[in-house]
Coordinates of C-alpha atoms in Angstrom, one line a residue:
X1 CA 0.0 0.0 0.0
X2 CA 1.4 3.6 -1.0
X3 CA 0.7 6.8 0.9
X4 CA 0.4 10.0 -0.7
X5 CA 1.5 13.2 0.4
X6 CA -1.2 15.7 0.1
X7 CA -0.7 19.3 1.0
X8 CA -4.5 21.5 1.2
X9 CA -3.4 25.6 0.6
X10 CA -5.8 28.6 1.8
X11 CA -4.7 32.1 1.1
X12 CA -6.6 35.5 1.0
X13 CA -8.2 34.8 4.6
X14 CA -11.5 33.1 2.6
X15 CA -11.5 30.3 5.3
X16 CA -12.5 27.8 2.8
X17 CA -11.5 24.6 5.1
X18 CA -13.5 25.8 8.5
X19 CA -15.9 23.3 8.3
X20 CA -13.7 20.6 6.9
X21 CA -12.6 17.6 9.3
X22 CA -8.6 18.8 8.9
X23 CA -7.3 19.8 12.3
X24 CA -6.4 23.7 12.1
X25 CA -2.7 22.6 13.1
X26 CA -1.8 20.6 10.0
X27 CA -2.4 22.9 7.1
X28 CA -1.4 26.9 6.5
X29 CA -4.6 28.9 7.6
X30 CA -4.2 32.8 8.1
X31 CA -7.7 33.5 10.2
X32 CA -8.2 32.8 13.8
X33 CA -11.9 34.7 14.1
X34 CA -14.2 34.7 11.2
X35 CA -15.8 37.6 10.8
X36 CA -19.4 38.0 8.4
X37 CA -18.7 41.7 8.0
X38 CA -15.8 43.8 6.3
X39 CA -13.3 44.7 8.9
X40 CA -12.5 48.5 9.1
X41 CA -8.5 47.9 9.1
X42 CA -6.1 46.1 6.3
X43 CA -2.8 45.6 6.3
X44 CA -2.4 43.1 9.6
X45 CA -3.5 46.5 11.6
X46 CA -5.2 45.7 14.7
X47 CA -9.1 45.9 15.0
X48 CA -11.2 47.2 17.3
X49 CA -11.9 43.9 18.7
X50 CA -10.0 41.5 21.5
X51 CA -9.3 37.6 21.7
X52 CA -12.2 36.1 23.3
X53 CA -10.0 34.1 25.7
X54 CA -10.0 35.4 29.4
X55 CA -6.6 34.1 29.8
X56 CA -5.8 36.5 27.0
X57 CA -7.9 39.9 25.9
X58 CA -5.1 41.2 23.2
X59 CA -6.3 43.4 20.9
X60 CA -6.7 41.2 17.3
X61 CA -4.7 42.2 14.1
X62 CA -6.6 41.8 10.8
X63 CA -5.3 39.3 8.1
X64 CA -6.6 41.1 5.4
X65 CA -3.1 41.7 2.7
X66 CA -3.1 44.6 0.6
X67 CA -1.9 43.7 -2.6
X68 CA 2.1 44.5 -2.0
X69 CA 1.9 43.0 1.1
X70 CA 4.2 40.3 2.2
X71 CA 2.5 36.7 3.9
X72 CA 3.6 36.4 7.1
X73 CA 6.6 34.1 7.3
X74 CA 4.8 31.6 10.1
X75 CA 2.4 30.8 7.6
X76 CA 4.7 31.1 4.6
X77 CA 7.7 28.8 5.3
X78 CA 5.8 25.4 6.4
X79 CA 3.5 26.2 3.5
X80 CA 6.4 26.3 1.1
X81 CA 7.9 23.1 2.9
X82 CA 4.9 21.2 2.3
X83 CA 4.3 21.9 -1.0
X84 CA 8.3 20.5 -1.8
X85 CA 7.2 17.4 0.1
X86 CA 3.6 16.8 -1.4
X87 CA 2.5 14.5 -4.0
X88 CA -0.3 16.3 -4.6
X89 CA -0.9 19.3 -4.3
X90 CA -5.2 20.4 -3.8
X91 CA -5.9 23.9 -5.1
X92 CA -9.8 24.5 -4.6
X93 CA -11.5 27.3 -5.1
X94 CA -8.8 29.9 -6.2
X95 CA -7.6 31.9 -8.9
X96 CA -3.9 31.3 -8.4
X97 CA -3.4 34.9 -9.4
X98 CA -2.1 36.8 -6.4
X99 CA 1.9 36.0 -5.6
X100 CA 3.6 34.7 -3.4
X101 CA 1.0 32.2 -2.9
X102 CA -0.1 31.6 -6.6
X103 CA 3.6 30.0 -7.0
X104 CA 3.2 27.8 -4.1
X105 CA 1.9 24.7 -5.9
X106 CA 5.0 24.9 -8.6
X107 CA 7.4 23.8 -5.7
X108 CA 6.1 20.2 -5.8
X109 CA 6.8 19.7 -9.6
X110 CA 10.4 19.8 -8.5
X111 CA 10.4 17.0 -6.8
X112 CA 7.9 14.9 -9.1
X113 CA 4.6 15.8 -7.4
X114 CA 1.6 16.7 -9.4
X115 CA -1.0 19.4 -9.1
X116 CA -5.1 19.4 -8.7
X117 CA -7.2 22.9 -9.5
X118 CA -10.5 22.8 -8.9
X119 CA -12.2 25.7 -9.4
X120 CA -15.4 27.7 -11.8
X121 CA -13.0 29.7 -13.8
X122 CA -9.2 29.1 -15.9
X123 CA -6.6 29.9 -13.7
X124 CA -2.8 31.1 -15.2
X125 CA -1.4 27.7 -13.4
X126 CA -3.8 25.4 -15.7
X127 CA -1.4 24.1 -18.2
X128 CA 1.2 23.1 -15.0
X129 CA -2.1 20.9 -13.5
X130 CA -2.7 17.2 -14.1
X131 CA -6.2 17.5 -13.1
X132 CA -8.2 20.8 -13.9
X133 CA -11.9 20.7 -12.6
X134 CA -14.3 23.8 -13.4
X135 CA -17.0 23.6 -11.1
X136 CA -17.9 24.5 -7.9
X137 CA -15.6 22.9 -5.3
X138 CA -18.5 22.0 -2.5
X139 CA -19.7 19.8 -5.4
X140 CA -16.5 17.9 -6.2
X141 CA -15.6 17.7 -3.1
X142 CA -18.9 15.7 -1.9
X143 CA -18.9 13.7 -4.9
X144 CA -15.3 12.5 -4.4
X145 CA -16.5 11.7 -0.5
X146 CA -19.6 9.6 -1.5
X147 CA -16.8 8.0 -3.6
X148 CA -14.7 6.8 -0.8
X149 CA -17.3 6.2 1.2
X150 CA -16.3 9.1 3.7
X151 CA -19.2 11.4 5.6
X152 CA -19.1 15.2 5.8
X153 CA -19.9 16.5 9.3
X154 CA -22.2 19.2 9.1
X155 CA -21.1 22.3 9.6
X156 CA -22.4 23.8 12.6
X157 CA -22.1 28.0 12.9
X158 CA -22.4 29.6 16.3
X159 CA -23.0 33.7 16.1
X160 CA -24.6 36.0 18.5
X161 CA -26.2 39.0 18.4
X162 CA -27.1 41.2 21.1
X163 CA -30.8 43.3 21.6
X164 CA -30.2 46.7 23.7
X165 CA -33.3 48.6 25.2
X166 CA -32.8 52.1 26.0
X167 CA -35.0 54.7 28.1
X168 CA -34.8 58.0 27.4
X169 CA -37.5 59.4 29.7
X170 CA -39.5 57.8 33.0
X171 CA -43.1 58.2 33.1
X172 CA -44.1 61.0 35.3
X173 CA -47.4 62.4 37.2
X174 CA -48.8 64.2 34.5
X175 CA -47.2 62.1 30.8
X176 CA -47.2 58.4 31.8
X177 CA -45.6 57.5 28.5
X178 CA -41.9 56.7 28.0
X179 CA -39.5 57.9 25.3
X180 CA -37.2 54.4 24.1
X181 CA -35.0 53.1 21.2
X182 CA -34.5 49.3 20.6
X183 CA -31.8 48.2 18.5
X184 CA -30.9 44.6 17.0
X185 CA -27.3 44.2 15.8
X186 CA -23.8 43.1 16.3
X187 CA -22.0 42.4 19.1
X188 CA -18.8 43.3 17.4
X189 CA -19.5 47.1 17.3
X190 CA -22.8 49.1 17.0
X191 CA -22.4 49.6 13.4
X192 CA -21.4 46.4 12.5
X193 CA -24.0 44.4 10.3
X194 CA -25.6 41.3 11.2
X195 CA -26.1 40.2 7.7
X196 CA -27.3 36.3 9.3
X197 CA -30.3 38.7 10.9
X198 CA -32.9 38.7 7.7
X199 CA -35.3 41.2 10.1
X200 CA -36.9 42.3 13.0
X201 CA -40.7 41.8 14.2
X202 CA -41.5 43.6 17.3
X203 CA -45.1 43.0 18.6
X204 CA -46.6 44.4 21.8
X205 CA -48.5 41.5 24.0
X206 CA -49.7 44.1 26.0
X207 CA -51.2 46.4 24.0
X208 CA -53.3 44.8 21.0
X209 CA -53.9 48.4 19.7
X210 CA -50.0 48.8 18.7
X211 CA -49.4 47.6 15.0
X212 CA -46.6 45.2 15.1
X213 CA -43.3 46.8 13.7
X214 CA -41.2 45.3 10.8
X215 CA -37.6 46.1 10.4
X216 CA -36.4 45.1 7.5
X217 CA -33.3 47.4 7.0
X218 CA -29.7 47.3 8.8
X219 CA -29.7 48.9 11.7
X220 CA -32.4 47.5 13.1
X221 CA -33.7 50.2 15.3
X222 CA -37.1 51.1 16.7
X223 CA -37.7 54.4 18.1
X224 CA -41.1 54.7 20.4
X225 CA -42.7 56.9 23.1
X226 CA -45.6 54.5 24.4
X227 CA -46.3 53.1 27.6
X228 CA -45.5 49.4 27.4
X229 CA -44.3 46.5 29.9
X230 CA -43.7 44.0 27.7
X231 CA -42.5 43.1 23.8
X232 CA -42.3 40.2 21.9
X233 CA -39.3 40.0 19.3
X234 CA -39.0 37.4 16.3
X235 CA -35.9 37.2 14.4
X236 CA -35.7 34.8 10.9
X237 CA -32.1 34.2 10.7
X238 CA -30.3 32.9 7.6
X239 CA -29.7 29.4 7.5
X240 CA -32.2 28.5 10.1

């Protein structure tokens, strides 16, 4: 029985191979948090946001590369000694146009080992491939499970968002209503989008007379000046 050398690449911070069953440790991947909105800072600036681990709290750096930029050497150097080790090198779902990186797979020719591009459109490495698949990789990839018998795990997302209530005004003797804003978003920042949120339906339990409100635009916000004590809040999420 032969074993092959197989080296998986992920550039550009897509985080392609998330939900995939290889352990984080054993291939080149450049994103620690996945973020579903467009980070304010590029250029491996820090963000805005800290690591989530109490033993830790250091502000994050962005792995978004401008297009001079350089990849970061503890990414770059086992990426390039895998690829002069592989048999086969797996390039799904990328253009192979943005250097360093696009020159990767061309280090396991040198030693005999062969290259695999899947992906919808011609890449500039096609001619150097053994195998050139155009078609979505999610569909290539299941089909060539089913055919060793293998089983995806599904994919599980966990994201939060975070519903904030504020008062403006307290009832008094002689105006018993309130002045409040309700908001629906992000708990990155406030003006972060939740683009997993489809909308917001806020109905009023306690009084029937209140038309149920219907946000359907980022930021979800709701402005009022009733007199409530209760709301009910529905939320269709994507994926759900």
């Amino acid at each position: 029985m032969s074993i092959a050398c197989i080296c998986v690449l992920e550039y550009q911070g897509r985080n392609l191979l998330s939900c995939t069953a290889i352990l984080f440790e054993k291939f080149a991947h450049l994103v620690e948090y996945m973020r579903d909105f467009e980070i304010e800072t590029i250029g491996m600036k820090k963000t805005p946001r800290r690591c989530s681990d109490v033993k830790c709290g250091s502000r994050l750096k962005d792995t978004v590369l401008d297009w001079e930029d350089a990849l970061p050497p503890v990414e770059m150097n086992p990426a390039e000694e895998n690829c002069r080790m592989a048999d086969v090198v797996l390039c799904l779902g990328t253009s192979l146009q943005i250097t360093p990186a696009c020159n990767l797979p061309l280090k396991s020719l040198r030693g005999g080992g062969k290259i695999v591009i899947v992906n919808l459109q011609q890449t500039p490495k096609d001619k150097k491939a053994s195998l050139v698949v155009h078609a979505p990789v999610d569909k290539v990839i299941a089909g060539v499970m089913r055919h060793l018998n293998l089983w995806i795990p599904p994919y599980v997302r966990v994201d939060l968002f975070q519903i904030n209530l504020d008062q403006y005004s307290r009832p008094s003797r002689s105006d018993k209503y309130v002045k409040w804003a309700l908001r629906v978003g992000s708990v990155h920042r406030p003006k972060a989008p939740s683009p997993f949120v489809q909308s917001v339906e806020v109905s009023f339990s306690d009084r029937p007379d209140l038309k149920t409100a219907i946000l359907n635009k980022q930021p979800f916000k709701l402005k009022r000046r009733k007199q409530i004590t209760s709301a009910m809040i529905r939320t269709p999420l994507f994926g759900s």
